[in-house]
Short mmCIF file of N, CA and C in Angstrom, two decimals:
data_model
loop_
_atom_site.label_atom_id
_atom_site.label_comp_id
_atom_site.label_asym_id
_atom_site.label_seq_id
_atom_site.Cartn_x
_atom_site.Cartn_y
_atom_site.Cartn_z
N UNK A 25 6.50 7.79 1.00
CA UNK A 25 6.98 8.33 2.26
C UNK A 25 7.88 7.27 2.89
N UNK A 26 9.12 7.59 3.13
CA UNK A 26 10.05 6.62 3.69
C UNK A 26 9.97 6.56 5.20
N UNK A 27 9.63 7.64 5.83
CA UNK A 27 9.54 7.70 7.28
C UNK A 27 8.08 7.85 7.69
N UNK A 28 7.43 6.76 8.12
CA UNK A 28 6.02 6.90 8.51
C UNK A 28 5.84 7.89 9.65
N UNK A 29 4.72 8.55 9.66
CA UNK A 29 4.42 9.55 10.66
C UNK A 29 4.04 8.90 11.98
N UNK A 30 4.67 9.33 13.06
CA UNK A 30 4.35 8.83 14.39
C UNK A 30 3.01 9.41 14.83
N UNK A 31 2.11 8.55 15.27
CA UNK A 31 0.78 8.98 15.68
C UNK A 31 0.68 9.10 17.18
N UNK A 32 1.11 8.07 17.88
CA UNK A 32 0.82 7.96 19.29
C UNK A 32 1.85 7.05 19.93
N UNK A 33 2.17 7.31 21.18
CA UNK A 33 3.06 6.44 21.95
C UNK A 33 2.40 6.21 23.29
N UNK A 34 2.19 4.93 23.65
CA UNK A 34 1.51 4.60 24.91
C UNK A 34 1.79 3.16 25.31
N UNK A 35 1.93 2.94 26.60
CA UNK A 35 2.03 1.61 27.20
C UNK A 35 3.07 0.71 26.54
N UNK A 36 4.24 1.25 26.19
CA UNK A 36 5.29 0.44 25.59
C UNK A 36 5.11 0.20 24.11
N UNK A 37 4.13 0.84 23.50
CA UNK A 37 3.87 0.71 22.08
C UNK A 37 3.97 2.08 21.42
N UNK A 38 4.21 2.09 20.13
CA UNK A 38 4.04 3.32 19.37
C UNK A 38 3.38 2.94 18.05
N UNK A 39 2.80 3.93 17.42
CA UNK A 39 2.04 3.71 16.21
C UNK A 39 2.50 4.68 15.15
N UNK A 40 2.60 4.19 13.94
CA UNK A 40 2.91 5.04 12.80
C UNK A 40 1.83 4.83 11.75
N UNK A 41 1.73 5.79 10.85
CA UNK A 41 0.80 5.61 9.73
C UNK A 41 1.48 6.02 8.45
N UNK A 42 1.01 5.41 7.36
CA UNK A 42 1.55 5.69 6.03
C UNK A 42 0.37 5.70 5.06
N UNK A 43 0.27 6.74 4.27
CA UNK A 43 -0.82 6.85 3.30
C UNK A 43 -0.63 5.80 2.22
N UNK A 44 -1.68 5.00 1.98
CA UNK A 44 -1.62 3.95 0.96
C UNK A 44 -2.38 4.34 -0.31
N UNK A 45 -3.40 5.18 -0.16
CA UNK A 45 -4.17 5.68 -1.30
C UNK A 45 -4.76 7.03 -0.89
N UNK A 46 -5.61 7.57 -1.73
CA UNK A 46 -6.22 8.86 -1.42
C UNK A 46 -7.12 8.78 -0.19
N UNK A 47 -7.65 7.60 0.08
CA UNK A 47 -8.61 7.48 1.18
C UNK A 47 -8.19 6.56 2.31
N UNK A 48 -7.11 5.82 2.16
CA UNK A 48 -6.74 4.85 3.18
C UNK A 48 -5.29 5.00 3.63
N UNK A 49 -5.07 4.68 4.90
CA UNK A 49 -3.72 4.67 5.47
C UNK A 49 -3.48 3.32 6.14
N UNK A 50 -2.22 3.00 6.30
CA UNK A 50 -1.85 1.79 7.04
C UNK A 50 -1.31 2.23 8.39
N UNK A 51 -1.91 1.74 9.45
CA UNK A 51 -1.49 2.04 10.81
C UNK A 51 -0.67 0.85 11.31
N UNK A 52 0.57 1.09 11.71
CA UNK A 52 1.45 0.03 12.18
C UNK A 52 1.65 0.13 13.68
N UNK A 53 1.65 -1.01 14.33
CA UNK A 53 1.88 -1.12 15.77
C UNK A 53 3.31 -1.59 15.99
N UNK A 54 4.02 -0.90 16.84
CA UNK A 54 5.41 -1.23 17.16
C UNK A 54 5.56 -1.39 18.66
N UNK A 55 6.42 -2.28 19.09
CA UNK A 55 6.80 -2.41 20.49
C UNK A 55 8.07 -1.59 20.66
N UNK A 56 8.16 -0.78 21.71
CA UNK A 56 9.30 0.11 21.91
C UNK A 56 10.11 -0.34 23.13
N UNK A 57 11.41 -0.46 22.95
CA UNK A 57 12.32 -0.77 24.05
C UNK A 57 12.63 0.55 24.75
N UNK A 58 12.20 0.70 26.03
CA UNK A 58 12.42 1.98 26.72
C UNK A 58 13.90 2.31 26.93
N UNK A 59 14.75 1.30 27.05
CA UNK A 59 16.17 1.55 27.29
C UNK A 59 16.88 2.10 26.05
N UNK A 60 16.61 1.51 24.90
CA UNK A 60 17.33 1.91 23.70
C UNK A 60 16.51 2.78 22.75
N UNK A 61 15.19 2.75 22.90
CA UNK A 61 14.32 3.47 21.98
C UNK A 61 14.08 2.72 20.69
N UNK A 62 14.64 1.51 20.59
CA UNK A 62 14.48 0.67 19.39
C UNK A 62 13.03 0.23 19.24
N UNK A 63 12.53 0.23 17.99
CA UNK A 63 11.16 -0.20 17.71
C UNK A 63 11.17 -1.56 17.03
N UNK A 64 10.20 -2.40 17.39
CA UNK A 64 10.03 -3.72 16.80
C UNK A 64 8.60 -3.84 16.29
N UNK A 65 8.45 -4.11 14.99
CA UNK A 65 7.14 -4.17 14.36
C UNK A 65 6.34 -5.34 14.90
N UNK A 66 5.04 -5.09 15.14
CA UNK A 66 4.15 -6.14 15.63
C UNK A 66 3.10 -6.48 14.59
N UNK A 67 2.31 -5.53 14.15
CA UNK A 67 1.25 -5.77 13.17
C UNK A 67 0.80 -4.45 12.56
N UNK A 68 -0.13 -4.55 11.64
CA UNK A 68 -0.68 -3.34 11.04
C UNK A 68 -2.15 -3.57 10.68
N UNK A 69 -2.84 -2.48 10.42
CA UNK A 69 -4.24 -2.50 10.00
C UNK A 69 -4.48 -1.28 9.14
N UNK A 70 -5.56 -1.29 8.40
CA UNK A 70 -5.89 -0.17 7.53
C UNK A 70 -7.01 0.66 8.15
N UNK A 71 -7.01 1.94 7.84
CA UNK A 71 -8.02 2.87 8.36
C UNK A 71 -8.29 3.94 7.31
N UNK A 72 -9.45 4.59 7.42
CA UNK A 72 -9.71 5.74 6.53
C UNK A 72 -8.71 6.85 6.82
N UNK A 73 -8.44 7.67 5.83
CA UNK A 73 -7.48 8.76 5.97
C UNK A 73 -8.12 9.93 6.73
N UNK A 74 -8.33 9.71 8.01
CA UNK A 74 -8.96 10.69 8.89
C UNK A 74 -8.26 10.56 10.25
N UNK A 75 -7.87 11.68 10.80
CA UNK A 75 -7.08 11.66 12.05
C UNK A 75 -7.77 10.88 13.17
N UNK A 76 -9.07 11.08 13.35
CA UNK A 76 -9.78 10.35 14.40
C UNK A 76 -9.84 8.86 14.12
N UNK A 77 -10.02 8.48 12.85
CA UNK A 77 -10.06 7.06 12.49
C UNK A 77 -8.69 6.41 12.71
N UNK A 78 -7.64 7.13 12.40
CA UNK A 78 -6.29 6.61 12.60
C UNK A 78 -6.02 6.38 14.09
N UNK A 79 -6.38 7.35 14.92
CA UNK A 79 -6.18 7.19 16.37
C UNK A 79 -7.04 6.05 16.91
N UNK A 80 -8.28 5.94 16.44
CA UNK A 80 -9.16 4.87 16.90
C UNK A 80 -8.59 3.51 16.53
N UNK A 81 -8.07 3.38 15.31
CA UNK A 81 -7.48 2.10 14.89
C UNK A 81 -6.24 1.78 15.70
N UNK A 82 -5.42 2.79 15.98
CA UNK A 82 -4.22 2.59 16.78
C UNK A 82 -4.58 2.12 18.18
N UNK A 83 -5.57 2.74 18.80
CA UNK A 83 -5.98 2.34 20.15
C UNK A 83 -6.58 0.93 20.15
N UNK A 84 -7.31 0.58 19.10
CA UNK A 84 -7.87 -0.77 19.00
C UNK A 84 -6.75 -1.80 18.88
N UNK A 85 -5.74 -1.51 18.07
CA UNK A 85 -4.60 -2.42 17.96
C UNK A 85 -3.87 -2.58 19.29
N UNK A 86 -3.69 -1.46 20.00
CA UNK A 86 -3.01 -1.52 21.29
C UNK A 86 -3.81 -2.36 22.28
N UNK A 87 -5.12 -2.16 22.31
CA UNK A 87 -5.97 -2.93 23.22
C UNK A 87 -5.87 -4.42 22.91
N UNK A 88 -5.90 -4.75 21.63
CA UNK A 88 -5.79 -6.15 21.22
C UNK A 88 -4.43 -6.71 21.62
N UNK A 89 -3.36 -5.97 21.36
CA UNK A 89 -2.01 -6.45 21.69
C UNK A 89 -1.83 -6.61 23.20
N UNK A 90 -2.39 -5.70 23.98
CA UNK A 90 -2.25 -5.80 25.44
C UNK A 90 -3.05 -6.94 26.02
N UNK A 91 -4.07 -7.42 25.30
CA UNK A 91 -4.87 -8.53 25.80
C UNK A 91 -4.16 -9.88 25.64
N UNK A 92 -3.06 -9.88 24.90
CA UNK A 92 -2.31 -11.11 24.66
C UNK A 92 -1.20 -11.23 25.71
N UNK A 93 -1.22 -12.32 26.51
CA UNK A 93 -0.19 -12.47 27.53
C UNK A 93 1.17 -12.80 26.91
N UNK A 94 2.19 -12.08 27.34
CA UNK A 94 3.56 -12.37 26.92
C UNK A 94 4.38 -12.58 28.19
N UNK A 95 5.46 -13.31 28.05
CA UNK A 95 6.29 -13.63 29.20
C UNK A 95 6.93 -12.40 29.80
N UNK A 96 6.82 -12.26 31.11
CA UNK A 96 7.37 -11.08 31.80
C UNK A 96 8.88 -11.03 31.70
N UNK A 97 9.55 -12.17 31.61
CA UNK A 97 11.00 -12.19 31.56
C UNK A 97 11.57 -11.99 30.17
N UNK A 98 10.71 -11.91 29.18
CA UNK A 98 11.19 -11.77 27.81
C UNK A 98 11.65 -10.34 27.53
N UNK A 99 12.60 -10.22 26.62
CA UNK A 99 12.98 -8.87 26.22
C UNK A 99 11.93 -8.31 25.26
N UNK A 100 12.05 -7.04 24.94
CA UNK A 100 11.03 -6.35 24.14
C UNK A 100 10.90 -6.96 22.76
N UNK A 101 12.01 -7.34 22.14
CA UNK A 101 11.95 -7.94 20.82
C UNK A 101 11.20 -9.27 20.85
N UNK A 102 11.45 -10.09 21.85
CA UNK A 102 10.75 -11.37 21.99
C UNK A 102 9.26 -11.15 22.24
N UNK A 103 8.91 -10.14 23.02
CA UNK A 103 7.50 -9.82 23.25
C UNK A 103 6.83 -9.39 21.95
N UNK A 104 7.53 -8.61 21.14
CA UNK A 104 6.97 -8.16 19.86
C UNK A 104 6.70 -9.35 18.94
N UNK A 105 7.64 -10.27 18.88
CA UNK A 105 7.46 -11.45 18.04
C UNK A 105 6.32 -12.32 18.55
N UNK A 106 6.26 -12.54 19.86
CA UNK A 106 5.19 -13.35 20.43
C UNK A 106 3.82 -12.71 20.19
N UNK A 107 3.73 -11.41 20.36
CA UNK A 107 2.47 -10.70 20.13
C UNK A 107 2.08 -10.77 18.66
N UNK A 108 3.04 -10.58 17.78
CA UNK A 108 2.78 -10.63 16.34
C UNK A 108 2.25 -12.00 15.93
N UNK A 109 2.89 -13.06 16.43
CA UNK A 109 2.45 -14.41 16.10
C UNK A 109 1.05 -14.70 16.66
N UNK A 110 0.79 -14.24 17.87
CA UNK A 110 -0.53 -14.46 18.48
C UNK A 110 -1.63 -13.72 17.71
N UNK A 111 -1.36 -12.50 17.29
CA UNK A 111 -2.34 -11.74 16.51
C UNK A 111 -2.58 -12.43 15.16
N UNK A 112 -1.52 -12.89 14.52
CA UNK A 112 -1.67 -13.59 13.25
C UNK A 112 -2.49 -14.86 13.43
N UNK A 113 -2.22 -15.61 14.49
CA UNK A 113 -2.99 -16.84 14.76
C UNK A 113 -4.46 -16.52 15.00
N UNK A 114 -4.75 -15.45 15.73
CA UNK A 114 -6.14 -15.07 15.98
C UNK A 114 -6.83 -14.65 14.68
N UNK A 115 -6.13 -13.93 13.83
CA UNK A 115 -6.70 -13.52 12.54
C UNK A 115 -6.99 -14.74 11.68
N UNK A 116 -6.07 -15.68 11.62
CA UNK A 116 -6.27 -16.89 10.82
C UNK A 116 -7.41 -17.75 11.37
N UNK A 117 -7.56 -17.78 12.67
CA UNK A 117 -8.63 -18.58 13.28
C UNK A 117 -10.00 -18.02 12.93
N UNK A 118 -10.08 -16.74 12.66
CA UNK A 118 -11.37 -16.13 12.33
C UNK A 118 -11.75 -16.31 10.87
N UNK A 119 -10.81 -16.73 10.03
CA UNK A 119 -11.12 -16.94 8.62
C UNK A 119 -12.00 -18.17 8.45
N UNK A 120 -12.98 -18.05 7.61
CA UNK A 120 -13.82 -19.20 7.30
C UNK A 120 -13.51 -19.61 5.87
N UNK A 121 -13.00 -20.82 5.71
CA UNK A 121 -12.68 -21.33 4.39
C UNK A 121 -13.81 -22.26 3.97
N UNK A 122 -14.49 -21.95 2.86
CA UNK A 122 -15.57 -22.82 2.40
C UNK A 122 -15.04 -24.21 2.07
N UNK A 123 -15.80 -25.23 2.38
CA UNK A 123 -15.37 -26.61 2.16
C UNK A 123 -15.11 -26.90 0.69
N UNK A 124 -15.85 -26.29 -0.22
CA UNK A 124 -15.66 -26.56 -1.64
C UNK A 124 -14.46 -25.85 -2.23
N UNK A 125 -13.75 -25.03 -1.45
CA UNK A 125 -12.58 -24.34 -1.96
C UNK A 125 -11.31 -25.16 -1.82
N UNK A 126 -11.39 -26.28 -1.10
CA UNK A 126 -10.23 -27.15 -0.92
C UNK A 126 -10.07 -27.98 -2.20
N UNK A 127 -8.90 -27.92 -2.78
CA UNK A 127 -8.64 -28.65 -4.02
C UNK A 127 -8.36 -30.11 -3.69
N UNK A 128 -9.10 -30.96 -4.33
CA UNK A 128 -8.90 -32.40 -4.11
C UNK A 128 -8.25 -32.98 -5.36
N UNK A 129 -7.30 -33.84 -5.15
CA UNK A 129 -6.64 -34.47 -6.29
C UNK A 129 -7.29 -35.82 -6.54
N UNK A 130 -7.21 -36.26 -7.77
CA UNK A 130 -7.76 -37.55 -8.17
C UNK A 130 -6.80 -38.63 -7.68
N UNK A 131 -7.24 -39.56 -6.80
CA UNK A 131 -6.33 -40.59 -6.28
C UNK A 131 -5.75 -41.47 -7.38
N UNK A 132 -6.51 -41.75 -8.41
CA UNK A 132 -6.01 -42.58 -9.50
C UNK A 132 -4.87 -41.88 -10.25
N UNK A 133 -4.98 -40.59 -10.37
CA UNK A 133 -3.96 -39.81 -11.07
C UNK A 133 -2.66 -39.79 -10.28
N UNK A 134 -2.75 -39.76 -8.95
CA UNK A 134 -1.55 -39.75 -8.10
C UNK A 134 -0.70 -40.99 -8.31
N UNK A 135 -1.35 -42.13 -8.50
CA UNK A 135 -0.61 -43.39 -8.59
C UNK A 135 -0.29 -43.78 -10.03
N UNK A 136 -0.73 -42.99 -11.00
CA UNK A 136 -0.51 -43.33 -12.40
C UNK A 136 0.94 -43.16 -12.84
N UNK A 137 1.66 -42.34 -12.18
CA UNK A 137 3.05 -42.08 -12.59
C UNK A 137 3.94 -43.16 -12.20
#
């Protein structure tokens, strides 16, 4: 599908979805410029292929995006980028990397060359 289906438009955001498999869809969050109608991608999440689940995921993404402060003087594109970066940073902060997964190099090997 080249044109994702529009699900919802609210509070300066719009949401689209695209079927990824028989059971899952990708819900994308976009920031919308009211003057031009231009959309700027912010983030996405996956949901079951069910209309209620898609709407619930879209509303959850919007709530999360609205909780992130962006500069009032910024244009819509700058707000989209700032929100996208903040969401990515929050997602990365929640990842737990086990200590034994860090690859350590042998110090003697480094200086052998």
